[in-house]
Coordinates of C-alpha atoms and ligand atoms in Angstrom, one line a residue:
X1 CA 67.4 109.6 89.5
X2 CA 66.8 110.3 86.0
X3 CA 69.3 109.4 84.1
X4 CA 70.8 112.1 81.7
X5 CA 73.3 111.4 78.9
X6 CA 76.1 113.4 77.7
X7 CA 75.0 114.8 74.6
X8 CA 72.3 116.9 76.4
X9 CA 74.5 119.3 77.4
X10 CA 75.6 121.8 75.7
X11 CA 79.5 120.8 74.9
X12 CA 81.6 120.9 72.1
X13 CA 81.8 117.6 70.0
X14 CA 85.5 116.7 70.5
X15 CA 84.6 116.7 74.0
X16 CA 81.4 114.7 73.4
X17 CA 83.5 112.3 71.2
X18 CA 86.7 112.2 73.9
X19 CA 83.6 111.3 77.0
X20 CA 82.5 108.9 74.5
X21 CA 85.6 106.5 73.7
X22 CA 86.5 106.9 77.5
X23 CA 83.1 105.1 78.3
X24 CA 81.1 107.0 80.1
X25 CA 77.2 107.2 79.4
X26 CA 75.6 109.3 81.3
X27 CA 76.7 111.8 84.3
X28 CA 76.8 111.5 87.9
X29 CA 74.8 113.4 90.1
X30 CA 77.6 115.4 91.2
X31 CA 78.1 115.4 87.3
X32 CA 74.8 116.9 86.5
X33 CA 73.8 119.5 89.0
X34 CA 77.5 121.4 88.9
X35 CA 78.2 121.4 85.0
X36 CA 75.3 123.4 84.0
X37 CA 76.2 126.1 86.6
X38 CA 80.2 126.0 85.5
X39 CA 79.5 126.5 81.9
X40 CA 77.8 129.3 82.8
X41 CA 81.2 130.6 85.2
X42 CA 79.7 130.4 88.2
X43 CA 81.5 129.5 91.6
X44 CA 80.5 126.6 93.0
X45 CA 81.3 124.5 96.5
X46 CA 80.4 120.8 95.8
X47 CA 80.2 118.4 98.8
X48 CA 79.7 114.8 97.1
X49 CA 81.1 111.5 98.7
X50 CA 83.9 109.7 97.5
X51 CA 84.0 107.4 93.9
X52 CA 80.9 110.2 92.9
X53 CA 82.6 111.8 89.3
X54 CA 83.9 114.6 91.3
X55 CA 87.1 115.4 88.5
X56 CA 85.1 114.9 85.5
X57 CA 82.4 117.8 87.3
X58 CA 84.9 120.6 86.8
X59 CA 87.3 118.8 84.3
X60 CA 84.3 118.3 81.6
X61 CA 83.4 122.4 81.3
X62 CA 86.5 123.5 81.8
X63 CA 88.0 121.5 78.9
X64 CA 85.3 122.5 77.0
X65 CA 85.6 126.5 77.4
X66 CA 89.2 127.1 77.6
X67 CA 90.6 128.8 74.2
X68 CA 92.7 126.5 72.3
X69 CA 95.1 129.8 71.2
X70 CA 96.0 131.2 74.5
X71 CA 99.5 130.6 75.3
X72 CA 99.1 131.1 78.7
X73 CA 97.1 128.9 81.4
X74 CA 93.6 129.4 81.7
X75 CA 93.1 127.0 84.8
X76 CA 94.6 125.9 87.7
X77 CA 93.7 123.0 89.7
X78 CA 95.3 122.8 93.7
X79 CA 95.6 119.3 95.3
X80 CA 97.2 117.9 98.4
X81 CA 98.9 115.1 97.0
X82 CA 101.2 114.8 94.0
X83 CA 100.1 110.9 93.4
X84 CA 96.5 113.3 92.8
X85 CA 98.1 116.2 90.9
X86 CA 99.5 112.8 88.3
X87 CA 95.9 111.4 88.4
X88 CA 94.0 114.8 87.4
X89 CA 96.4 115.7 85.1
X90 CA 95.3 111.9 82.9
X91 CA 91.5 112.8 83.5
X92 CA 92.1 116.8 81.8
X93 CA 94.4 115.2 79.4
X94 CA 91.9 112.5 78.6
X95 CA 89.0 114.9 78.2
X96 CA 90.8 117.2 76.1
X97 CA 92.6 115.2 74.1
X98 CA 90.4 115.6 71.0
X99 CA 90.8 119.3 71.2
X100 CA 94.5 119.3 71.4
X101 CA 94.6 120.7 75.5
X102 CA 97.6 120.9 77.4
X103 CA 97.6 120.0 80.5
X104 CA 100.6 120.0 83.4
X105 CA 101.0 118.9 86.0
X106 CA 103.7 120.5 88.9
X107 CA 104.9 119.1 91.7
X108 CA 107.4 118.7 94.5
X109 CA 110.4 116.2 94.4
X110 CA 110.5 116.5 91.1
X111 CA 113.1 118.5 88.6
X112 CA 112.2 122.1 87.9
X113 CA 113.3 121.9 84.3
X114 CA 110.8 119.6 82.7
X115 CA 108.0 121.3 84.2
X116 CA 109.3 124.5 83.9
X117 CA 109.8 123.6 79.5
X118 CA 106.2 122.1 79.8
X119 CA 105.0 125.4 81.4
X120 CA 106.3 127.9 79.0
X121 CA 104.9 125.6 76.0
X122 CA 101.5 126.7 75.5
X123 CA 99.4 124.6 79.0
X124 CA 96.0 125.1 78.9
X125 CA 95.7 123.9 82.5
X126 CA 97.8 123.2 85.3
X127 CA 97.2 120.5 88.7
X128 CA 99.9 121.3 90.9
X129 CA 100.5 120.5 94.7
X130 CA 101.0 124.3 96.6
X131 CA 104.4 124.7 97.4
X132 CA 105.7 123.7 94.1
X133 CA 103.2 126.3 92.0
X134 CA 104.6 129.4 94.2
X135 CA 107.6 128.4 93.2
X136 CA 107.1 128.4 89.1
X137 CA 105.3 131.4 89.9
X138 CA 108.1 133.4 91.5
X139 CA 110.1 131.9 89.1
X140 CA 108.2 133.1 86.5
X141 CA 107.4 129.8 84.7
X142 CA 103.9 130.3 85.5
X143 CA 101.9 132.7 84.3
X144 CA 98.6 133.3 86.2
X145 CA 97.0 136.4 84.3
X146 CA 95.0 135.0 82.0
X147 CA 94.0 132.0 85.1
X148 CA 89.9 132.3 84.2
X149 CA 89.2 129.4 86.7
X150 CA 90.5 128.0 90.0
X151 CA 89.8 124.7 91.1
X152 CA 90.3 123.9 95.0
X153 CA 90.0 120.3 94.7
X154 CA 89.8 118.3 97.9
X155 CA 89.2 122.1 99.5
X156 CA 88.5 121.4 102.9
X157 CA 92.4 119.8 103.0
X158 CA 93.6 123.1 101.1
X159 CA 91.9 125.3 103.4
X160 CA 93.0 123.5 106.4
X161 CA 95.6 125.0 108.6
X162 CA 98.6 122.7 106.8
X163 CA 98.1 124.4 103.0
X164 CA 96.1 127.3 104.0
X165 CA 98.9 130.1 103.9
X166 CA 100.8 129.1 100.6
X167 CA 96.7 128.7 99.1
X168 CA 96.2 132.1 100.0
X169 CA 99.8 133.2 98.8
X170 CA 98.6 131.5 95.5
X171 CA 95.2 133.3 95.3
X172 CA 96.8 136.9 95.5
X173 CA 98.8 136.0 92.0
X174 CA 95.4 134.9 90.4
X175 CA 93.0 137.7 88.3
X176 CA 90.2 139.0 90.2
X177 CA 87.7 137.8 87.5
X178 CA 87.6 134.1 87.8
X179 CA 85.6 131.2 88.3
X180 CA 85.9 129.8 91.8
X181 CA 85.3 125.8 92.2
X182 CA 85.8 124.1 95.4
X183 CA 85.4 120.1 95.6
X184 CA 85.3 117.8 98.4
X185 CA 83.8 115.2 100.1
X186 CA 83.8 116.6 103.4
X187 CA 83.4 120.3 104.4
X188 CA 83.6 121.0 108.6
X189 CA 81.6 124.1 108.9
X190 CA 84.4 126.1 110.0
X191 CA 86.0 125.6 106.6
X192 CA 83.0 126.1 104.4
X193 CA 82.3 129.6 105.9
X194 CA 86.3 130.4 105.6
X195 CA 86.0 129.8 101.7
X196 CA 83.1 132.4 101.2
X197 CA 85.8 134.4 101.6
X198 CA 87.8 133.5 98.6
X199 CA 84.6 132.7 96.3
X200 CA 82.0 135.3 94.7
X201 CA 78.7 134.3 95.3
X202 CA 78.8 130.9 95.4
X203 CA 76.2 128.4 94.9
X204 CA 76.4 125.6 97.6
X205 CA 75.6 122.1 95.8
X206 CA 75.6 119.2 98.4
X207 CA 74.7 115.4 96.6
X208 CA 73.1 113.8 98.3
X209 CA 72.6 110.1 97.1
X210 CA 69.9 107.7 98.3
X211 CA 72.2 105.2 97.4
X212 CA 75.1 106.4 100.7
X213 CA 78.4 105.1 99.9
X214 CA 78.3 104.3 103.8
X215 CA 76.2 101.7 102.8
X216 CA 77.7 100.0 100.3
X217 CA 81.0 99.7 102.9
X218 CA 80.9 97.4 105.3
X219 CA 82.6 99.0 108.4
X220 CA 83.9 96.3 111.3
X221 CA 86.6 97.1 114.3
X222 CA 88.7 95.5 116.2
X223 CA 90.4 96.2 119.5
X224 CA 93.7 95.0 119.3
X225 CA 96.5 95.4 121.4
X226 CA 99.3 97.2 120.2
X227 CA 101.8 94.3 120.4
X228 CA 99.0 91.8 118.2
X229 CA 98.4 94.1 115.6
X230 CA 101.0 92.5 112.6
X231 CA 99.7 88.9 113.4
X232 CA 95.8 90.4 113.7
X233 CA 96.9 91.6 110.2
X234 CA 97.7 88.4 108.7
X235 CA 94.7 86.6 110.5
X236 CA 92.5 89.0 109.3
X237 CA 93.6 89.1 105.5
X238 CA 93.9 85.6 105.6
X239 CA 90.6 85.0 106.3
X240 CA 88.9 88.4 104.4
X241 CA 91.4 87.1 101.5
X242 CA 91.0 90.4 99.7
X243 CA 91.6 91.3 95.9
X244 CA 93.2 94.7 96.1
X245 CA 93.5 96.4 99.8
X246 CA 95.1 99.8 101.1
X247 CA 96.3 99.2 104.1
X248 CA 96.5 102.4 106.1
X249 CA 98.9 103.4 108.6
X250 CA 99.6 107.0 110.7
X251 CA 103.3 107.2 110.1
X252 CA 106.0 106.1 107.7
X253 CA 107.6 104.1 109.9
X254 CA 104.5 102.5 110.8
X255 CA 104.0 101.9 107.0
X256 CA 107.8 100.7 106.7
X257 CA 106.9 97.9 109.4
X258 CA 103.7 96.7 108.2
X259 CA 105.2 96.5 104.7
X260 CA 108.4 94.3 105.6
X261 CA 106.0 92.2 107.7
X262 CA 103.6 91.6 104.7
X263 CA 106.7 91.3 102.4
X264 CA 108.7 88.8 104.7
X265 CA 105.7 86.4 104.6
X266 CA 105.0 86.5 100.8
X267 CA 101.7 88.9 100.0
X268 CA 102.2 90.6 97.0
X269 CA 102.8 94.4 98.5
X270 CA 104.0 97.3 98.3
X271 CA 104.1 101.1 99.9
X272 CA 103.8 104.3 99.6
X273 CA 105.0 107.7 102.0
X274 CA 105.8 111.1 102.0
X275 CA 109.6 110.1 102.6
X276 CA 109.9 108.3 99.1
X277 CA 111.3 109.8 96.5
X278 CA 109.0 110.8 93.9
X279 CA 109.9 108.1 91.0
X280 CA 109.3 105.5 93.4
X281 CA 106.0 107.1 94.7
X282 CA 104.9 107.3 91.1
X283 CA 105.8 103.7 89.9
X284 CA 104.1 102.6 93.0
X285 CA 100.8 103.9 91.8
X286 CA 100.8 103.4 88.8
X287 CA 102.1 99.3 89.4
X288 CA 98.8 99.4 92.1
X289 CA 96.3 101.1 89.3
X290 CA 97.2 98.4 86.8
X291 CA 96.7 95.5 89.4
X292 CA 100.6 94.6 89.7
X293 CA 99.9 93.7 93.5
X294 CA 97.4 93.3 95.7
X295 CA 98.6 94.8 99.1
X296 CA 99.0 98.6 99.3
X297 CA 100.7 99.8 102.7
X298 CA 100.0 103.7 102.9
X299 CA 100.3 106.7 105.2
X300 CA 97.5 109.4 104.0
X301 CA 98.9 110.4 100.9
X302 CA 97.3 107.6 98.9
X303 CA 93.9 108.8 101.1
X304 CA 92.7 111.5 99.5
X305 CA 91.5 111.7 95.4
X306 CA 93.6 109.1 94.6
X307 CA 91.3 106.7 92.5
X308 CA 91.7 102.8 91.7
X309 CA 89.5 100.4 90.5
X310 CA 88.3 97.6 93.0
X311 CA 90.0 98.2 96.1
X312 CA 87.7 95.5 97.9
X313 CA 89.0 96.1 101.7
X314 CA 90.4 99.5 103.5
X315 CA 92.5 98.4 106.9
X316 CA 93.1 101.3 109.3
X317 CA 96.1 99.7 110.5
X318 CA 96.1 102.9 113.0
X319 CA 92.7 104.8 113.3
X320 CA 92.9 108.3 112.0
X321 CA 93.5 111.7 114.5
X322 CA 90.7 113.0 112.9
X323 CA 87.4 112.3 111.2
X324 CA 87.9 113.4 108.0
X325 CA 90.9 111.2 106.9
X326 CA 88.9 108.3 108.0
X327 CA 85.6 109.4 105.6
X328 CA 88.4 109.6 102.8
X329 CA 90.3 106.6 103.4
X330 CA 87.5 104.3 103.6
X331 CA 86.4 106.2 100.7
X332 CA 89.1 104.1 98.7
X333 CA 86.8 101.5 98.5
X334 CA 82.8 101.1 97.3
X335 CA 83.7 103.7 94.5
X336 CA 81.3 104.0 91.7
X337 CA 78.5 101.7 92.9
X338 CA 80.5 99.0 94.3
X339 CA 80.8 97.7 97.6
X340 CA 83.6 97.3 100.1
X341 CA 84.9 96.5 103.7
X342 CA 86.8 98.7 105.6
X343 CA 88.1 97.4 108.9
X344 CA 90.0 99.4 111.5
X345 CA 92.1 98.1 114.6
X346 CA 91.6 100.6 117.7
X347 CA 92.7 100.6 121.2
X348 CA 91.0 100.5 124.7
X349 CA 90.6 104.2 125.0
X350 CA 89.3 104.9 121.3
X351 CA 86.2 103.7 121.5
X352 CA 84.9 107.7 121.7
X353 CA 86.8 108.0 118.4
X354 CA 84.3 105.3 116.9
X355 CA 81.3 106.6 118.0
X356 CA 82.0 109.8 116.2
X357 CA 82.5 108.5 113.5
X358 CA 79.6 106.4 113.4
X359 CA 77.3 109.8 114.3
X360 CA 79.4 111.2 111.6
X361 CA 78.3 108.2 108.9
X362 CA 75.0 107.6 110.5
X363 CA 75.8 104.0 110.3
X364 CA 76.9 101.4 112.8
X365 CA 80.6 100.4 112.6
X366 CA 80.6 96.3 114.0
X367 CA 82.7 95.9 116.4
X368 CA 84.3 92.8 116.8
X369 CA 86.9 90.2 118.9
X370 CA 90.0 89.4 117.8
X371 CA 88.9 85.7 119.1
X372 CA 86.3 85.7 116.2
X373 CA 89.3 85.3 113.6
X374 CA 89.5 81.6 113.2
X375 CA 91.5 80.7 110.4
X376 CA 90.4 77.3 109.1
X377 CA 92.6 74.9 106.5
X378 CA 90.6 76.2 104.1
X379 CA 91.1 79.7 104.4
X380 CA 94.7 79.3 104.0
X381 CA 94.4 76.9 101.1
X382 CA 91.8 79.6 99.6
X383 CA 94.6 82.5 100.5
X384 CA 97.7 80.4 99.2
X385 CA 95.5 79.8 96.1
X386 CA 94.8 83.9 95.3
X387 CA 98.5 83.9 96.2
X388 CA 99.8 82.0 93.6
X389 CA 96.7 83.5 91.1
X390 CA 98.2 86.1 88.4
X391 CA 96.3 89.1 89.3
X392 CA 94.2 90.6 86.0
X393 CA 95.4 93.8 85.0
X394 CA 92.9 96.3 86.4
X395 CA 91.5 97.9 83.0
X396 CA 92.9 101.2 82.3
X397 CA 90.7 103.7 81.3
X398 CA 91.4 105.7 78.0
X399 CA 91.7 102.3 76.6
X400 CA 89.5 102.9 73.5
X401 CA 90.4 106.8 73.7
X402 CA 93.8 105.6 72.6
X403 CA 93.1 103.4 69.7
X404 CA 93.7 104.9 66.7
X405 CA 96.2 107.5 68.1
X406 CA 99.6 107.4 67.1
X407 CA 102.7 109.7 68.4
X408 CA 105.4 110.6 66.2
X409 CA 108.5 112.2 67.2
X410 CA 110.0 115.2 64.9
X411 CA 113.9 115.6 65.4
X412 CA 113.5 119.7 65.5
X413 CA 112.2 121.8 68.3
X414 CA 112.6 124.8 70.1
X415 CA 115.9 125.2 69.3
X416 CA 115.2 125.7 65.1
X417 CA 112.0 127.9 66.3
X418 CA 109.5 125.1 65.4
X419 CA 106.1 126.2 66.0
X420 CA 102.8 124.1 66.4
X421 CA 101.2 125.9 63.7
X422 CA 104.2 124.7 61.5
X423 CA 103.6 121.0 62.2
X424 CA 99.5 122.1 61.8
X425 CA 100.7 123.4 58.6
X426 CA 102.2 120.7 57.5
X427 CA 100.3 117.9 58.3
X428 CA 96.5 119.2 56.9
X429 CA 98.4 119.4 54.2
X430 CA 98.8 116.0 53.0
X431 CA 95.7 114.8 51.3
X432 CA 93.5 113.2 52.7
X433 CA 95.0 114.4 56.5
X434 CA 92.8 117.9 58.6
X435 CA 93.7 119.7 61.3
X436 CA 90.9 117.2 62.7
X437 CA 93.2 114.9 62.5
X438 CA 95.6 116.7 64.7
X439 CA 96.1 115.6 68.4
X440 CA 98.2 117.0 71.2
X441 CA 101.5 118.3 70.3
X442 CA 104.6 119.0 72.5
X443 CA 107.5 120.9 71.5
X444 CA 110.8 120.8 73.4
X445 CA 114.1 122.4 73.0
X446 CA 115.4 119.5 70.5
X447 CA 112.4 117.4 69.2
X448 CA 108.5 117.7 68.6
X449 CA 106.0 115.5 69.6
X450 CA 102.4 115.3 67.6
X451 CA 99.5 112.6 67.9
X452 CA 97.7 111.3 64.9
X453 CA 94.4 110.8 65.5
X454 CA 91.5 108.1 63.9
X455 CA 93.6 105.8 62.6
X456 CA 96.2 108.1 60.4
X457 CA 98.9 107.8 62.2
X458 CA 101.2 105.6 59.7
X459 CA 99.4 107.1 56.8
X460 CA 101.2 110.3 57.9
X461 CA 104.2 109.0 58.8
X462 CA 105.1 107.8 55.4
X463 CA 103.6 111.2 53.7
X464 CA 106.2 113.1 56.3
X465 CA 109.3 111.2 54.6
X466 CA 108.5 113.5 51.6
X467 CA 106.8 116.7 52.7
X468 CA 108.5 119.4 54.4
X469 CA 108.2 120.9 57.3
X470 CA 108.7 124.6 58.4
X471 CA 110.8 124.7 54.8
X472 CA 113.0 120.9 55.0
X473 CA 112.4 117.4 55.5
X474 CA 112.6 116.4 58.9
X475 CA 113.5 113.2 60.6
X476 CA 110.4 111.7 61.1
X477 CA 109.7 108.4 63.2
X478 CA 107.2 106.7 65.4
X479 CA 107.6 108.1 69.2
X480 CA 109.0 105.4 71.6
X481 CA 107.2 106.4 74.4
X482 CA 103.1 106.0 73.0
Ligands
ADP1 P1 85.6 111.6 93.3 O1 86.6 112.7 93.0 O2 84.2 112.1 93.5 O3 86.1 110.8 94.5 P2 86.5 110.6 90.8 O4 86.4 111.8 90.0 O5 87.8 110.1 91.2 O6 85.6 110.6 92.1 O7 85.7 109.4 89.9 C1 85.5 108.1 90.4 C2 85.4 107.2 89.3 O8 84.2 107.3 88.5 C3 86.6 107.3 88.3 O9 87.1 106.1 88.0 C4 85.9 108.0 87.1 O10 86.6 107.6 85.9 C5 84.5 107.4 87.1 N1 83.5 108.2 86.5 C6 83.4 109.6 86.5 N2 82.4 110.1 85.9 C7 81.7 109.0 85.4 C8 80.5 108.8 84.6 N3 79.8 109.8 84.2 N4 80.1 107.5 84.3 C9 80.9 106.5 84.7 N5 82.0 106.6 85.5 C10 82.4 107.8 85.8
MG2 MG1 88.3 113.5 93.7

């Protein structure tokens, strides 16, 4: 494939700069043959695999046409998981930060107030799980008329029978005029025909990669009685002695199981389900995206989207109902190039289940004996060893995007009518300072929030001790949270 860099296309140069500092070089494939047609507001449905650039594909040209002015949302994204809705909402925030985009994110579990204070403050785009969008919209805390694009993301899942209702419920609120973008890396047939529905004129784009991500992951099964599976567990990741691994299970009780049993024998682990509550769910992510532990036990909400660097092994604790979850959970792994193993334990009578998949994949899945896990003393000296290693914080992206960005705090908000043009105002002001200079900023009821950008930040800090703002000198300090 040829290789095409950023700056060929056609994209406004805080964007170019943001893509830049994030690190990336040159674009997908998924990347390259859906851009061209979004900046030119066309409806696409993308079928890619898994780990392909997916987000950036619609997050690139939307940040870059969105009007900075509108106070209203110009785009909403729908996901299925609110673990995604966190993780889309970093990539748009990443990508626009340069231009000063908002973006929210809403979700379920979670307290209407902050979302709803985010919401009326000027958001360029919003990612939001279903049920929780109809609700700010009823409540009138979102405002869809001037919605320009709608992103499915993951669309086969929202236009499956679970989220199709409250999708459609959401469509009907949305301007007829609008660009249409579905994403996924499956589409059953059924469901691709259902969305022409909803889309006008679509162009179909399917990657597909001579490089499969089928065959950079290793897929191996066991049969293993029900009553073996948590010592087949520990045999098996003894002797696979994985980095990072999702372990996947089909309920939360399953998942509550498997995790104790892990966690009773020492393995750095922890777990996520739909029967958390949210602030848990979140830490749990985020402590798994910067490598705090190795061992992830996970119903299908961490299947879907949800993005982490290295995951070495997927184990289908319990084999999917369906075909698709399977495709996306094994998906976890051999993102970007890489390679992974995913191993699933199955009973006697799912064999049929395997062969679908594998006519599915095109590829073999290896099936294997239990007998052939022989743990040497080796193994468990190699296993104690990783045990005891201190994991390296998996690198967190935005790293570079970050330097040279600092966030101060203003003690006035909302309350004394403080508007982002009079921080704007103020800060080009100072010599030597542009709006240029100017990053995100987020005004609630009490306080105001601005980034500095390249390097200015404490520069303008001490210039704010003396120079007014919106007619007095404010309280000015470094924000706590960066
Ligand atoms: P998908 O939605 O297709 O499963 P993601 O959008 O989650 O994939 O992207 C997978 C990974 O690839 C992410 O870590 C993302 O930051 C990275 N990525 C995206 N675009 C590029 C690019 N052009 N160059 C390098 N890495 C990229
Ligand atoms: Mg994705």
């Amino acid at each position: 494939m040829k290789e095409v860099e950023f700056n060929k296309l056609k994209l406004k140069k805080e964007i170019l700069k943001a893509i830049d500092l994030l690190g990336y070089k040159t674009l997908t494939k998924v990347q390259k043959e859906t851009i061209p047609y979004i900046l030119e507001e066309k409806d696409v449905v993308v079928k890619s695999e898994t780990g392909s650039g997916k987000t950036l594909a619609f997050a690139i040209p939307i940040c870059n046409d969105v009007v900075w002015d509108e106070r209203s949302p110009q785009a909403l994204v729908i996901v299925p998981t609110r673990e995604l809705a966190i993780q889309v909402k970093k990539d748009f925030f990443e990508v626009g930060r340069l231009r000063r985009l908002k973006t929210v994110d809403i979700y379920g579990k979670s307290p209407y107030m902050k979302q709803e204070t985010a919401l009326k403050a000027r958001a360029h785009v919003v990612v939001g799980t279903p049920g929780r969008i109809i609700d700010h919209i009823e409540r009138g805390n979102l405002r869809t008329d001037k919605i320009k694009y709608l992103v499915l993301d993951e669309s086969d899942e929202m236009l499956n029978m679970g989220f199709l209702d409250q999708v459609e419920t959401i469509i009907e609120n949305l301007p007829k005029n609008r660009t249409n973008l579905l994403f996924s890396a499956t589409m059953p047939e059924d469901i691709e025909k259902l969305s022409s529905k909803y889309m006008n004129n679509p162009k179909y784009v399917e990657i597909e990669s001579n490089e499969n991500a089928f065959d950079r992951i290793e897929q191996i099964a066991y049969k293993v009685e029900a009553s073996n599976k948590l010592d087949t567990l520990k045999n098996l990741t003894i002797l696979e002695n994985p980095d990072n691994c999702i372990v996947f299970c089909n309920t939360r009780d399953a998942v509550e199981e498997v995790y104790s049993y892990l966690d009773e024998n020492d393995y750095k682990v922890d777990k996520i389900h739909g029967g958390m509550e949210q602030d848990d769910r979140t830490k749990v992510m985020q402590d798994f995206k910067m490598g705090k532990f190795r061992y992830l036990v996970a119903t299908d909400v961490a299947a879907r989207g949800i993005d982490v660097e290295d995951i070495t092994h997927v184990i289908n604790y319990d084999i999917p109902r369906d075909i698709e979850p399977y495709i996306h959970r094994i998906g976890r792994t051999g993102r970007k190039k890489k390679t992974g193993k995913a191993i699933s334990f199955y009973r006697n009578n799912q064999g049929k289940y395997l062969s679908e998949v594998e006519s599915y994949t095109g590829r073999k899945i290896i099936k294997k004996d239990i007998s052939e896990l022989t743990i040497e003393d080796e193994n468990i000296k190699d296993f104690e060893e990783k045990m005891r290693e201190k994991q390296v914080g998996a690198r967190l992206k935005g790293k570079e995007l970050n330097k040279g960005i600092i966030k101060l705090h203003i003690n006035a908000g909302k309350k004394t009518k403080m508007r982002a043009g009079d921080i704007v105002g103020a800060i080009s002001n100072i010599d030597g300072v542009s709006a240029e200079d100017i990053g995100v900023i987020d005004i609630i009821p009490v306080s105001s929030f601005v980034e500095i950008l390249n390097g200015k930040g404490e520069y303008v800090l001490k210039e704010l001790q003396k120079v007014k703002i919106k007619g007095r000198i404010r309280n000015v300090t470094k924000a706590t949270r960066q």
